[in-house]
PDB file of C-alpha atoms in Angstrom:
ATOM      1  CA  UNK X 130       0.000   0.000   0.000  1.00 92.00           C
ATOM      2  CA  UNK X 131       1.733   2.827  -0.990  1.00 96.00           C
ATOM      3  CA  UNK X 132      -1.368   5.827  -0.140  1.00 98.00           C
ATOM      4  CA  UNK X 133      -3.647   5.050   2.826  1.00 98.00           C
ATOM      5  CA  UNK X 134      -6.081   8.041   3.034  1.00 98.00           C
ATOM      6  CA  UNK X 135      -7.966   8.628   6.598  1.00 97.00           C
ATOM      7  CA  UNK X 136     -11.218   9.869   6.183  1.00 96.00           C
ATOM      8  CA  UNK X 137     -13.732  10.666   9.236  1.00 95.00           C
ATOM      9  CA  UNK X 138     -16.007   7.122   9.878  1.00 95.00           C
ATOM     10  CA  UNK X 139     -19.255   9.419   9.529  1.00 92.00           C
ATOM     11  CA  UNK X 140     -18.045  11.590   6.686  1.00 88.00           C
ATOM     12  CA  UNK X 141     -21.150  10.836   4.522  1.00 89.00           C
ATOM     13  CA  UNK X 142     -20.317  11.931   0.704  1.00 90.00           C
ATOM     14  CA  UNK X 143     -16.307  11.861   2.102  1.00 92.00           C
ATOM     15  CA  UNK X 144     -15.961   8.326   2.623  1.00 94.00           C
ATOM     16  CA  UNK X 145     -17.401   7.996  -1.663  1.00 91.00           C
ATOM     17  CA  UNK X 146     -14.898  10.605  -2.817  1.00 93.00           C
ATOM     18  CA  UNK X 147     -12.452   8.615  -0.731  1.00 95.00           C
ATOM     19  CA  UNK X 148     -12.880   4.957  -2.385  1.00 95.00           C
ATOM     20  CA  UNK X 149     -12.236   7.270  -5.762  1.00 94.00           C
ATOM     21  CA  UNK X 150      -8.923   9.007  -4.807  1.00 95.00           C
ATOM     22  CA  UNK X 151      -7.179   6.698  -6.130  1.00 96.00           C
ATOM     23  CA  UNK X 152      -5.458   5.978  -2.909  1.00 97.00           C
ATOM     24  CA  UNK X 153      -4.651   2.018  -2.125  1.00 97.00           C
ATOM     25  CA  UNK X 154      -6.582   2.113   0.839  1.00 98.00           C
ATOM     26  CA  UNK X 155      -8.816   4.075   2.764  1.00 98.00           C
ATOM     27  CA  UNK X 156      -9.099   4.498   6.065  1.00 98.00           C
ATOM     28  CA  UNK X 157     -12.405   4.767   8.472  1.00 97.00           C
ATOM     29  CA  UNK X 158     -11.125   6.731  11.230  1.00 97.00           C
ATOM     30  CA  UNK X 159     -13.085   5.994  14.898  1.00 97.00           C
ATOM     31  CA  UNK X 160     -10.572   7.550  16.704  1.00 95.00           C
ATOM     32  CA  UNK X 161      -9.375  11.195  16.585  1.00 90.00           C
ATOM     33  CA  UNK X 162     -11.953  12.289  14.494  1.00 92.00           C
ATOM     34  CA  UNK X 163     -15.027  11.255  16.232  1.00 95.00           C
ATOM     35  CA  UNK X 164     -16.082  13.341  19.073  1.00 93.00           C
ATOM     36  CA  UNK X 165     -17.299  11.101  22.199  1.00 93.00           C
ATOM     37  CA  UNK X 166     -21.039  11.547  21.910  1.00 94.00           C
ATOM     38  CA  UNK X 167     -20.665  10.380  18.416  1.00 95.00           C
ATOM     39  CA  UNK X 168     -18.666   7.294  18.307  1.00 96.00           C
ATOM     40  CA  UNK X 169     -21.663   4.891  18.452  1.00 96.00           C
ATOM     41  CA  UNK X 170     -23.339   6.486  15.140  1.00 96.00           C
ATOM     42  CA  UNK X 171     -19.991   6.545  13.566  1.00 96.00           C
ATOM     43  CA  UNK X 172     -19.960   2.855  14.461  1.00 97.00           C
ATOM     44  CA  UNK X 173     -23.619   1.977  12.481  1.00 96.00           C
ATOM     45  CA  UNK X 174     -22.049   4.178   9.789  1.00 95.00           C
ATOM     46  CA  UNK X 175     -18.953   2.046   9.714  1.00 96.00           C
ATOM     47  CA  UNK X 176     -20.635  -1.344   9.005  1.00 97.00           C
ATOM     48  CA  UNK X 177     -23.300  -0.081   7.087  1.00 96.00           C
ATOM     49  CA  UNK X 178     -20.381   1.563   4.705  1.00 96.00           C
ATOM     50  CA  UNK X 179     -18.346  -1.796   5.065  1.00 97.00           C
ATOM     51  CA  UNK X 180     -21.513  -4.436   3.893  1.00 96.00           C
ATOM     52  CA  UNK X 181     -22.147  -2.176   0.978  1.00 94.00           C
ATOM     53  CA  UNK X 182     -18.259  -1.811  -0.392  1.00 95.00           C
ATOM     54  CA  UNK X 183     -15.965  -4.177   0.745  1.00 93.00           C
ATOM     55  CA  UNK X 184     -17.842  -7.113  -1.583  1.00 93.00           C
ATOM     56  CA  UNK X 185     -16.852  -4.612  -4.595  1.00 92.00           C
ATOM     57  CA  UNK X 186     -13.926  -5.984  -7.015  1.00 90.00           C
ATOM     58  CA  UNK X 187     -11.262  -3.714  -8.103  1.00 90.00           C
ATOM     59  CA  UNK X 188     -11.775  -1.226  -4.406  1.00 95.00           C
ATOM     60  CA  UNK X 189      -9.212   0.232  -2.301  1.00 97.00           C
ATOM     61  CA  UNK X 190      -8.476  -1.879   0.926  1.00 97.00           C
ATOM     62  CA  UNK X 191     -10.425  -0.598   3.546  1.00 98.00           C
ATOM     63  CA  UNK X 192      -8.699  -0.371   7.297  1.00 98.00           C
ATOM     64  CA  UNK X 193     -10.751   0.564  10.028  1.00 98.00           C
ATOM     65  CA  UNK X 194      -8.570   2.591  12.795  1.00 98.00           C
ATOM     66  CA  UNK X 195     -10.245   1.801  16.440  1.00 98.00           C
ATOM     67  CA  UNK X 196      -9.824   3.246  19.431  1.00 97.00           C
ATOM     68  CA  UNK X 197      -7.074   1.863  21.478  1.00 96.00           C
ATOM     69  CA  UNK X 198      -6.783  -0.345  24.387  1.00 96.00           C
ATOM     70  CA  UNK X 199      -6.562   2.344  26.784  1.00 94.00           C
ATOM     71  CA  UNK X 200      -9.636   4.003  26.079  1.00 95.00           C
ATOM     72  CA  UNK X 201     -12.433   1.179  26.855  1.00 95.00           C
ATOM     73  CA  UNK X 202     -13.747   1.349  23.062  1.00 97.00           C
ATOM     74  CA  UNK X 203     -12.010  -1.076  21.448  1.00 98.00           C
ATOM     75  CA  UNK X 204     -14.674  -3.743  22.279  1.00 98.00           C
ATOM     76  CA  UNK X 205     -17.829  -1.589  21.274  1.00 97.00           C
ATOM     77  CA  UNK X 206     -15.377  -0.883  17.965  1.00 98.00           C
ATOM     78  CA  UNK X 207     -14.758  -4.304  17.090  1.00 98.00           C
ATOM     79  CA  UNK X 208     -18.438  -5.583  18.308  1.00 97.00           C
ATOM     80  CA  UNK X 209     -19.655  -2.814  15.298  1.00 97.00           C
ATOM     81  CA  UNK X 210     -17.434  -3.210  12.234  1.00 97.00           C
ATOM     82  CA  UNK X 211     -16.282  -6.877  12.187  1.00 98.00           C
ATOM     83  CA  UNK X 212     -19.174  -8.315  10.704  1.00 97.00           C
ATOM     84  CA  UNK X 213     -18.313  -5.779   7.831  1.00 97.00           C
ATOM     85  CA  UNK X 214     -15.190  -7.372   6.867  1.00 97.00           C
ATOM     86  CA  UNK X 215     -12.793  -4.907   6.834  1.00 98.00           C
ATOM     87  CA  UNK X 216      -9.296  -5.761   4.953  1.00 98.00           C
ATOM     88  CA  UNK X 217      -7.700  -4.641   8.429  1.00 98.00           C
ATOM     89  CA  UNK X 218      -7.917  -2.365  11.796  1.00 98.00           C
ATOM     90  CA  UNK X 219      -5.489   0.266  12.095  1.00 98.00           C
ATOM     91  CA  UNK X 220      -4.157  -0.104  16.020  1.00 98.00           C
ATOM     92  CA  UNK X 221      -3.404   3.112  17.300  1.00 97.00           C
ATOM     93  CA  UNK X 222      -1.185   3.570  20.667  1.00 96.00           C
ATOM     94  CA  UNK X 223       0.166   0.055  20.478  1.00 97.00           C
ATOM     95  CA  UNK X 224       2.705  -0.270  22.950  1.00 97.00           C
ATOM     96  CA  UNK X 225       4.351  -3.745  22.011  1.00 97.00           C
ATOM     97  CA  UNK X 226       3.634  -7.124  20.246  1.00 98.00           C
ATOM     98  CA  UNK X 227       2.174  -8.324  23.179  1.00 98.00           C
ATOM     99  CA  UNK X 228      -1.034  -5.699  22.583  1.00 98.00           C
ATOM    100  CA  UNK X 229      -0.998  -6.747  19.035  1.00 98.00           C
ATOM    101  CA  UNK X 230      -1.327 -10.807  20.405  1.00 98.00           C
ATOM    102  CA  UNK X 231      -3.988  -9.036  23.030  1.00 98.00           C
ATOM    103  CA  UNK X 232      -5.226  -7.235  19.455  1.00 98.00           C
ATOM    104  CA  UNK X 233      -5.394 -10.610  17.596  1.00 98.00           C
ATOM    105  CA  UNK X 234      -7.397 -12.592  20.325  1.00 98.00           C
ATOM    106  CA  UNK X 235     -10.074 -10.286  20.080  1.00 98.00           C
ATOM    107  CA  UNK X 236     -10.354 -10.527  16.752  1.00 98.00           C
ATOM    108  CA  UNK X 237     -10.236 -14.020  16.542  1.00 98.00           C
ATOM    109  CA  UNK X 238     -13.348 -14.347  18.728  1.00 97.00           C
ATOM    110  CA  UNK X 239     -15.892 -12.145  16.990  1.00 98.00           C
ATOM    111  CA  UNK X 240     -14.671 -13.715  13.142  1.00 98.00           C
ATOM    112  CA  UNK X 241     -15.805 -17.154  14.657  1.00 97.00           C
ATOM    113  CA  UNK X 242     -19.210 -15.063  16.161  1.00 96.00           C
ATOM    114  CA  UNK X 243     -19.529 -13.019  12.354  1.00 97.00           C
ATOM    115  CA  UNK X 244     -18.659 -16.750  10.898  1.00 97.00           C
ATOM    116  CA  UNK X 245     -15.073 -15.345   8.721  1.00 97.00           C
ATOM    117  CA  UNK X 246     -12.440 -17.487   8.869  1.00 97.00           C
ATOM    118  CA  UNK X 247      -9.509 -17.030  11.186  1.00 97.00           C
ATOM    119  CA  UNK X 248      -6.890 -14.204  10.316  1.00 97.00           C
ATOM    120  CA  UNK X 249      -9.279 -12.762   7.444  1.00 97.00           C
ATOM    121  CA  UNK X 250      -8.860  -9.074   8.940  1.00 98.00           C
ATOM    122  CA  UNK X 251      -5.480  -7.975   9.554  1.00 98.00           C
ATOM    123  CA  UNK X 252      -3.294  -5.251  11.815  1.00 98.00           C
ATOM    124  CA  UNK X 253      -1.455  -2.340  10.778  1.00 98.00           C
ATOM    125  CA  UNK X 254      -0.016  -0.945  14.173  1.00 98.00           C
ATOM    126  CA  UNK X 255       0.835   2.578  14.958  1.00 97.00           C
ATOM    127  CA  UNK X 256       3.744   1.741  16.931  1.00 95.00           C
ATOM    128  CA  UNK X 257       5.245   4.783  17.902  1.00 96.00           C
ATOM    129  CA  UNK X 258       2.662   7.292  19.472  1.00 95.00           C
ATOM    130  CA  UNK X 259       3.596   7.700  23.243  1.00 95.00           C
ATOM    131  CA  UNK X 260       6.897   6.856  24.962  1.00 96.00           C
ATOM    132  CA  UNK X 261       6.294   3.717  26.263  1.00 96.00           C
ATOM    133  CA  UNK X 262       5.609   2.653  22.013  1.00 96.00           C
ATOM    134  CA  UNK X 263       8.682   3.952  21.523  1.00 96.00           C
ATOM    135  CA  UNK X 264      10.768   1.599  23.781  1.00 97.00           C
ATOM    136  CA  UNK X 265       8.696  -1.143  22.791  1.00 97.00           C
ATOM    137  CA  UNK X 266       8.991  -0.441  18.591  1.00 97.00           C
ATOM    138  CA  UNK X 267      11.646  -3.791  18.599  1.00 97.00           C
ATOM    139  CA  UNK X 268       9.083  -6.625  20.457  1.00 98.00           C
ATOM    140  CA  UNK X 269       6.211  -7.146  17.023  1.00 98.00           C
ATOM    141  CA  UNK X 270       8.471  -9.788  15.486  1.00 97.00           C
ATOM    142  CA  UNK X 271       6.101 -12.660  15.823  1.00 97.00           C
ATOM    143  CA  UNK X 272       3.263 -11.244  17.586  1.00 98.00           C
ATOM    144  CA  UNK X 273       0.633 -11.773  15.506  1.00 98.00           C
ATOM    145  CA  UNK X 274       0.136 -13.260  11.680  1.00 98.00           C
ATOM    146  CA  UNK X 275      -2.207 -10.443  10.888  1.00 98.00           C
ATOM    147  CA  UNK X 276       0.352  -7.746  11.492  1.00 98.00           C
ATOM    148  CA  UNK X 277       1.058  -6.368   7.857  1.00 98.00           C
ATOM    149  CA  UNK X 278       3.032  -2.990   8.636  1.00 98.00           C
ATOM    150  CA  UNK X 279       4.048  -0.477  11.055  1.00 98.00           C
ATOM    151  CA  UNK X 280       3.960   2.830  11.244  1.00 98.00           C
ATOM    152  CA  UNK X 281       4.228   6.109  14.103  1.00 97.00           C
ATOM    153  CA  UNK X 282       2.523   9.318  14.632  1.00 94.00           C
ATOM    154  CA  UNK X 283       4.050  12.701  16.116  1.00 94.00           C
ATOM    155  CA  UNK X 284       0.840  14.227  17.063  1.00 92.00           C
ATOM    156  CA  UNK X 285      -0.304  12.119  19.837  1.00 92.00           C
ATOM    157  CA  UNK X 286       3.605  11.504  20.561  1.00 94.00           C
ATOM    158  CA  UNK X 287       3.998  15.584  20.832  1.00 94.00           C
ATOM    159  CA  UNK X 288       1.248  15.459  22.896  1.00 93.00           C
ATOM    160  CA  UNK X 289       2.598  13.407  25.520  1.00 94.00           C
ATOM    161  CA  UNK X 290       5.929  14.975  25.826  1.00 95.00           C
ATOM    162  CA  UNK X 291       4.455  18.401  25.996  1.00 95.00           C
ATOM    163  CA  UNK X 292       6.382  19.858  22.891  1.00 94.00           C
ATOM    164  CA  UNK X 293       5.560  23.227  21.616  1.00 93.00           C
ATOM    165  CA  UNK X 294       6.687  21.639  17.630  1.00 93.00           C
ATOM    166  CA  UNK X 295       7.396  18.191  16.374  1.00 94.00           C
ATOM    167  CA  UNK X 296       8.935  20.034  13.636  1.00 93.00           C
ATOM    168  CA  UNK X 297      11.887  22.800  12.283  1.00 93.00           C
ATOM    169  CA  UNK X 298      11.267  26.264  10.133  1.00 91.00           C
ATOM    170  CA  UNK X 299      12.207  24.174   7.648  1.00 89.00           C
ATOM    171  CA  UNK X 300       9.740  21.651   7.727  1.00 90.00           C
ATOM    172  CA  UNK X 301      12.451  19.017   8.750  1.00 92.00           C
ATOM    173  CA  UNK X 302      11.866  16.767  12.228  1.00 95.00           C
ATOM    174  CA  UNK X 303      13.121  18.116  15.535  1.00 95.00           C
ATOM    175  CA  UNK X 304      15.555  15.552  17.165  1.00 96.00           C
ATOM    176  CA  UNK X 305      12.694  13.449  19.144  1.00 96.00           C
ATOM    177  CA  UNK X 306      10.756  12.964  16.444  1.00 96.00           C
ATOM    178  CA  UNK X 307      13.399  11.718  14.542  1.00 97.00           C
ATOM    179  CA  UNK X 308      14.434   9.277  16.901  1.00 97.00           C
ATOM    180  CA  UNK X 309      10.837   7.862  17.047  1.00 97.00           C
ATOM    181  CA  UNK X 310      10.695   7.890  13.115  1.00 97.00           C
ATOM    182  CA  UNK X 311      13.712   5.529  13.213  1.00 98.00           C
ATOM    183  CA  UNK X 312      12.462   3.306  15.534  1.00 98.00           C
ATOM    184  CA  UNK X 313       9.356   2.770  13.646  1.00 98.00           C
ATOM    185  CA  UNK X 314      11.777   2.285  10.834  1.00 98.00           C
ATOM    186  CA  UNK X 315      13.887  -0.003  12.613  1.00 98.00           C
ATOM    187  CA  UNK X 316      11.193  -2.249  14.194  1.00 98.00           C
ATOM    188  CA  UNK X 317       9.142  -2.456  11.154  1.00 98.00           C
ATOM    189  CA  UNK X 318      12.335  -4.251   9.693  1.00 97.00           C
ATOM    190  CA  UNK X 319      13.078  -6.523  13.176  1.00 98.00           C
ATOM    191  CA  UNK X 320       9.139  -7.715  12.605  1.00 98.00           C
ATOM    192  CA  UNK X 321       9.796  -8.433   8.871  1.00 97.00           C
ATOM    193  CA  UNK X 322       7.028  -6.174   7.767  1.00 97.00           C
ATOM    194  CA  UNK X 323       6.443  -3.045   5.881  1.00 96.00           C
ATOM    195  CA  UNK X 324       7.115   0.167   7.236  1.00 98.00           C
ATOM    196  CA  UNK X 325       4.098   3.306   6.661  1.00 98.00           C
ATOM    197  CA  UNK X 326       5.755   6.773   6.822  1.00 98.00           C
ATOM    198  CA  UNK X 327       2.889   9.057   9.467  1.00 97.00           C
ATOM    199  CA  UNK X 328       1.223  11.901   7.550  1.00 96.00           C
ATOM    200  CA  UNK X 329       1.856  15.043   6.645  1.00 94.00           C
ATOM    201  CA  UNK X 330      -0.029  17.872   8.310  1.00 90.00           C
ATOM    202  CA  UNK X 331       0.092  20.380   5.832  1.00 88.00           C
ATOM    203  CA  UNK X 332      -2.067  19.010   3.132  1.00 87.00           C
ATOM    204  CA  UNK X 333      -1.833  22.243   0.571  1.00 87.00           C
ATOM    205  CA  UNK X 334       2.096  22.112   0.262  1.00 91.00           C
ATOM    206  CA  UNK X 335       2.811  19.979  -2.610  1.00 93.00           C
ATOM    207  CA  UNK X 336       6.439  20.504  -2.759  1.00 94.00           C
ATOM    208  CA  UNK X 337       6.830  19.908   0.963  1.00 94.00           C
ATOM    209  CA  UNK X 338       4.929  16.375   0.935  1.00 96.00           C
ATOM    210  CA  UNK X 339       7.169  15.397  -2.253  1.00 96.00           C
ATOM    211  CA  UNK X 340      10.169  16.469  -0.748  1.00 95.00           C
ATOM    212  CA  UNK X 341       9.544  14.352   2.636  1.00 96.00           C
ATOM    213  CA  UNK X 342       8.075  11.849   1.209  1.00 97.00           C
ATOM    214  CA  UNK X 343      11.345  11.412  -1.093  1.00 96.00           C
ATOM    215  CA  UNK X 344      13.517  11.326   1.825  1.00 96.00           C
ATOM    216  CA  UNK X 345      10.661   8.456   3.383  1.00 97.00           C
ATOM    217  CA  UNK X 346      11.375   6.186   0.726  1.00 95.00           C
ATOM    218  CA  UNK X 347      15.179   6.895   0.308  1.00 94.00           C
ATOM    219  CA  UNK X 348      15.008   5.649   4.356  1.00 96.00           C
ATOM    220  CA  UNK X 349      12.608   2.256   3.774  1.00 95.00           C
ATOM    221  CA  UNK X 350       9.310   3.226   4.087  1.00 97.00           C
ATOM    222  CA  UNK X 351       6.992   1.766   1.728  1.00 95.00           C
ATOM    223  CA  UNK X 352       4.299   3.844   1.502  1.00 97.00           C
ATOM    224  CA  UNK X 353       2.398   6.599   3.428  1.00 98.00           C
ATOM    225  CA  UNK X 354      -1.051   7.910   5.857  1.00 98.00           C
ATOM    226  CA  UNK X 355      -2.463  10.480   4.133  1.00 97.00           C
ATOM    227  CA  UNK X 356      -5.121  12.874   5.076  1.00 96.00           C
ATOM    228  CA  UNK X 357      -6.625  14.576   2.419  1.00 95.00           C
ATOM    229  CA  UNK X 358      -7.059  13.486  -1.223  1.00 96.00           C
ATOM    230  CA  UNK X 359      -4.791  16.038  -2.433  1.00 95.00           C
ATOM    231  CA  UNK X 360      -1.792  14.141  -1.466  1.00 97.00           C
ATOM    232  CA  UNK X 361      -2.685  11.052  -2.650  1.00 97.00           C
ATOM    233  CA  UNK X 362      -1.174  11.635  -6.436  1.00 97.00           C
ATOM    234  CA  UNK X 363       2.122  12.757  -4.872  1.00 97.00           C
ATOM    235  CA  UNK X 364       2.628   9.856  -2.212  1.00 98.00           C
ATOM    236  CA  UNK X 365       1.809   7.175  -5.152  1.00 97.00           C
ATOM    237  CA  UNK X 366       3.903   8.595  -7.356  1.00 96.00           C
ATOM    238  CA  UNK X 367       7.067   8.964  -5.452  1.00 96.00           C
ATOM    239  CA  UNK X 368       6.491   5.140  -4.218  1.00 96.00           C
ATOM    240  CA  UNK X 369       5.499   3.685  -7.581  1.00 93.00           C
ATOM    241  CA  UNK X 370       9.138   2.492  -9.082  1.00 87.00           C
ATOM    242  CA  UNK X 371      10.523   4.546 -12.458  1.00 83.00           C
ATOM    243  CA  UNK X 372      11.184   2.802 -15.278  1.00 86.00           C
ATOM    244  CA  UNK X 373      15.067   3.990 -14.636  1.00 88.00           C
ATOM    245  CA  UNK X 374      14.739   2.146 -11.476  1.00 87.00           C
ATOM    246  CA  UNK X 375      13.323  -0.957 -12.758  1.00 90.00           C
ATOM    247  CA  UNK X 376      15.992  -1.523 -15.330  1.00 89.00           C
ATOM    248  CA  UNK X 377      19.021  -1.169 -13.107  1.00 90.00           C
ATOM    249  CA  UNK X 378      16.983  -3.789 -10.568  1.00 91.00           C
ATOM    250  CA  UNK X 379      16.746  -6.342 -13.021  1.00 92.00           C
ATOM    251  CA  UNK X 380      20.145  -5.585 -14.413  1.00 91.00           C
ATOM    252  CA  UNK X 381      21.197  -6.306 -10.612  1.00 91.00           C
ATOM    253  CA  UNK X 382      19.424  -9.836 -10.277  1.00 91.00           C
ATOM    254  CA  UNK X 383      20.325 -10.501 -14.237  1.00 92.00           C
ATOM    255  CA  UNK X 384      23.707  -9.946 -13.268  1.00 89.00           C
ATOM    256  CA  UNK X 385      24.148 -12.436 -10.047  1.00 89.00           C
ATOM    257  CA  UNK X 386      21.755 -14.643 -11.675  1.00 90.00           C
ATOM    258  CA  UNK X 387      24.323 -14.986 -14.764  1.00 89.00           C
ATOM    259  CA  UNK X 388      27.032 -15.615 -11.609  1.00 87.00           C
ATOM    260  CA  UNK X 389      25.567 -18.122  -9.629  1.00 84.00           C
ATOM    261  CA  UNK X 390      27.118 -17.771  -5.825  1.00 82.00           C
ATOM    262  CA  UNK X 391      29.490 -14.516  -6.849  1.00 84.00           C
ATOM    263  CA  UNK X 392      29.482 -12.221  -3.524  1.00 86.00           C
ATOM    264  CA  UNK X 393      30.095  -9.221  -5.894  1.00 89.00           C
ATOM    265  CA  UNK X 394      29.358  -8.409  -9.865  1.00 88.00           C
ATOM    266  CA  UNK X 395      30.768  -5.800 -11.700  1.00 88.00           C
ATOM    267  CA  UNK X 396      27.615  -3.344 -13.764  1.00 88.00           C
ATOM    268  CA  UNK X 397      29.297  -0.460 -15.996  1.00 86.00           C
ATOM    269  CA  UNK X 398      31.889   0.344 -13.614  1.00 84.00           C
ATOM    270  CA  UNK X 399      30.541   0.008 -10.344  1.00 87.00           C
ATOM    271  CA  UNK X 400      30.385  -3.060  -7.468  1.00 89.00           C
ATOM    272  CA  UNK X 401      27.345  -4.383  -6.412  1.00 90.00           C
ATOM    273  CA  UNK X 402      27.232  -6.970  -3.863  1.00 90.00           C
ATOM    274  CA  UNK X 403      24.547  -9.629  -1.832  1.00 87.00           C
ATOM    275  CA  UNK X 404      22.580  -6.766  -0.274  1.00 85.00           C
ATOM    276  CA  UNK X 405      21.963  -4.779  -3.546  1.00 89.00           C
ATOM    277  CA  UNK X 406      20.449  -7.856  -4.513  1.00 89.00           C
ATOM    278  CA  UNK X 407      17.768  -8.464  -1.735  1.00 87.00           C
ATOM    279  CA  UNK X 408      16.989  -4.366  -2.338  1.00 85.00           C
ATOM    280  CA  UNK X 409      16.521  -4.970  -6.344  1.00 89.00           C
ATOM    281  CA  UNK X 410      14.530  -8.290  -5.701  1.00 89.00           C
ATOM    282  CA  UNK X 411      12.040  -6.106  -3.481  1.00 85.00           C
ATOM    283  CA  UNK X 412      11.673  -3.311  -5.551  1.00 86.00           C
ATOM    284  CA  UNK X 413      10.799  -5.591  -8.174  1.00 89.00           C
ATOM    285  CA  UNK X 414       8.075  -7.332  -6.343  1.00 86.00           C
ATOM    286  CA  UNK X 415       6.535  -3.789  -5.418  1.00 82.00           C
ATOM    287  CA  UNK X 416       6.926  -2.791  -8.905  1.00 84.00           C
ATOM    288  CA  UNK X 417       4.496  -5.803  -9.887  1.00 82.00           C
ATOM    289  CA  UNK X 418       2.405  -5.804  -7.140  1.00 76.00           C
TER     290      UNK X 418
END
């Protein structure tokens, strides 16, 4: 998934315009943008949105983002949208693989009650939103089967630390922030799953979203949150491979391939060795997926 919009879970006309973005996946958000008294009619709105799109062919995957363990809602959440069939719950505040195994259990009990089969709706954790995610970020490898990515969030993060900025004048990350980006980074990779770069709050700068979003996928991220449709071109075209990257990928693997068990190969002047391989094998795969 290279563009996963949020959109509000009540949005009404919002959540259509969504599925036709062109984002990979949309998300229903039950969290920060649902006010209290509104969470159970956001909840009906959810599943009635879910039964009538997720049977569609050729959709966006649809992720659900609940409310998280600490907040008492993540039962009435799951209770509501299950029986919709969502491709996956976003699982904000996780602090851990152990709340993704909690995560998992939960689910596994109301797909037997809906009558899905085990596993069908997956977990994309945001793994770095308070301090105690951040010293857990390393402990998902494992957790949980239905764990397909990982990705952070400054705002909530901000939040706790009482920080007047999670950002410079120029746009760039102030020192925490980058430290909790890496970790995100770092235990998406210890997991073995893909890691989703947080969004970008300021939705009308074009330039500024390519330019991060650049430096995102020079790092290892895979794709982005996004959180208005505007940025959804940008974010899908900076993580779609270029042709010019294609080419030298498959000149990589043609090149070990035509060298069985070589360490190193030689291409137009320049040494590439076992790891270069592994990155143009996975580029490849995103490039046909």
């Amino acid at each position: 998934m290279r563009s996963l919009l949020f959109v509000p879970a009540d949005g009404g006309a919002k959540l259509d315009k969504a599925m036709a973005s062109g984002a990979d996946a949309i998300i229903l958000d039950l969290e920060d943008s649902i006010a209290p008294e509104r969470k159970e009619q956001a909840r009906s709105a959810t599943l009635e949105f879910l039964k009538r799109t997720t049977p569609r062919k050729n959709r966006p995957r649809i992720l659900v983002r609940i409310n998280g363990l600490d907040t008492g809602m993540t039962d009435a959440d799951l209770d509501a949208i299950v029986a919709g069939n969502p491709d996956a719950v976003l699982f904000p505040k996780a602090e851990g693989g152990a709340t993704v195994t909690h995560l998992d259990a939960k689910l596994t009990a109301r797909e037997v009650i809906a009558g899905l089969p085990e596993g069908s709706i997956k977990i994309l954790a945001q793994t770095v939103e308070s301090a105690a995610g951040l010293f857990s970020a390393g402990t998902y490898r494992d957790s949980s089967a239905r764990l397909i990515g990982m990705t952070w969030g400054p705002e909530d993060l901000s939040a706790e630390l009482g920080a007047e900025a999670n950002r410079e004048a120029d746009d760039t990350l102030t020192e925490p922030y980058r430290i909790a980006r890496a970790m995100c980074l770092y235990g998406a990779a210890a997991a073995k799953v893909p890691a989703i770069e947080t969004i970008h709050v300021d939705f009308r700068n074009a330039d500024i979203l390519r330019r991060d979003t650049e430096l995102s996928r020079r790092d290892g991220f895979i794709g982005r949150l996004a959180i208005h449709p505007a940025q959804v071109p940008v974010i899908n075209e900076v993580f779609t491979p270029s042709a010019a990257q294609i080419e030298k990928a498959k000149a990589i693997v043609a090149a070990f391939a035509a060298k069985p068990g070589a360490g190193t190969v030689g291409i137009d002047g320049k040494m590439y060795d076992r790891p270069h391989l592994v990155r143009a094998k996975a580029l490849l795969e995103r490039a046909k997926s």
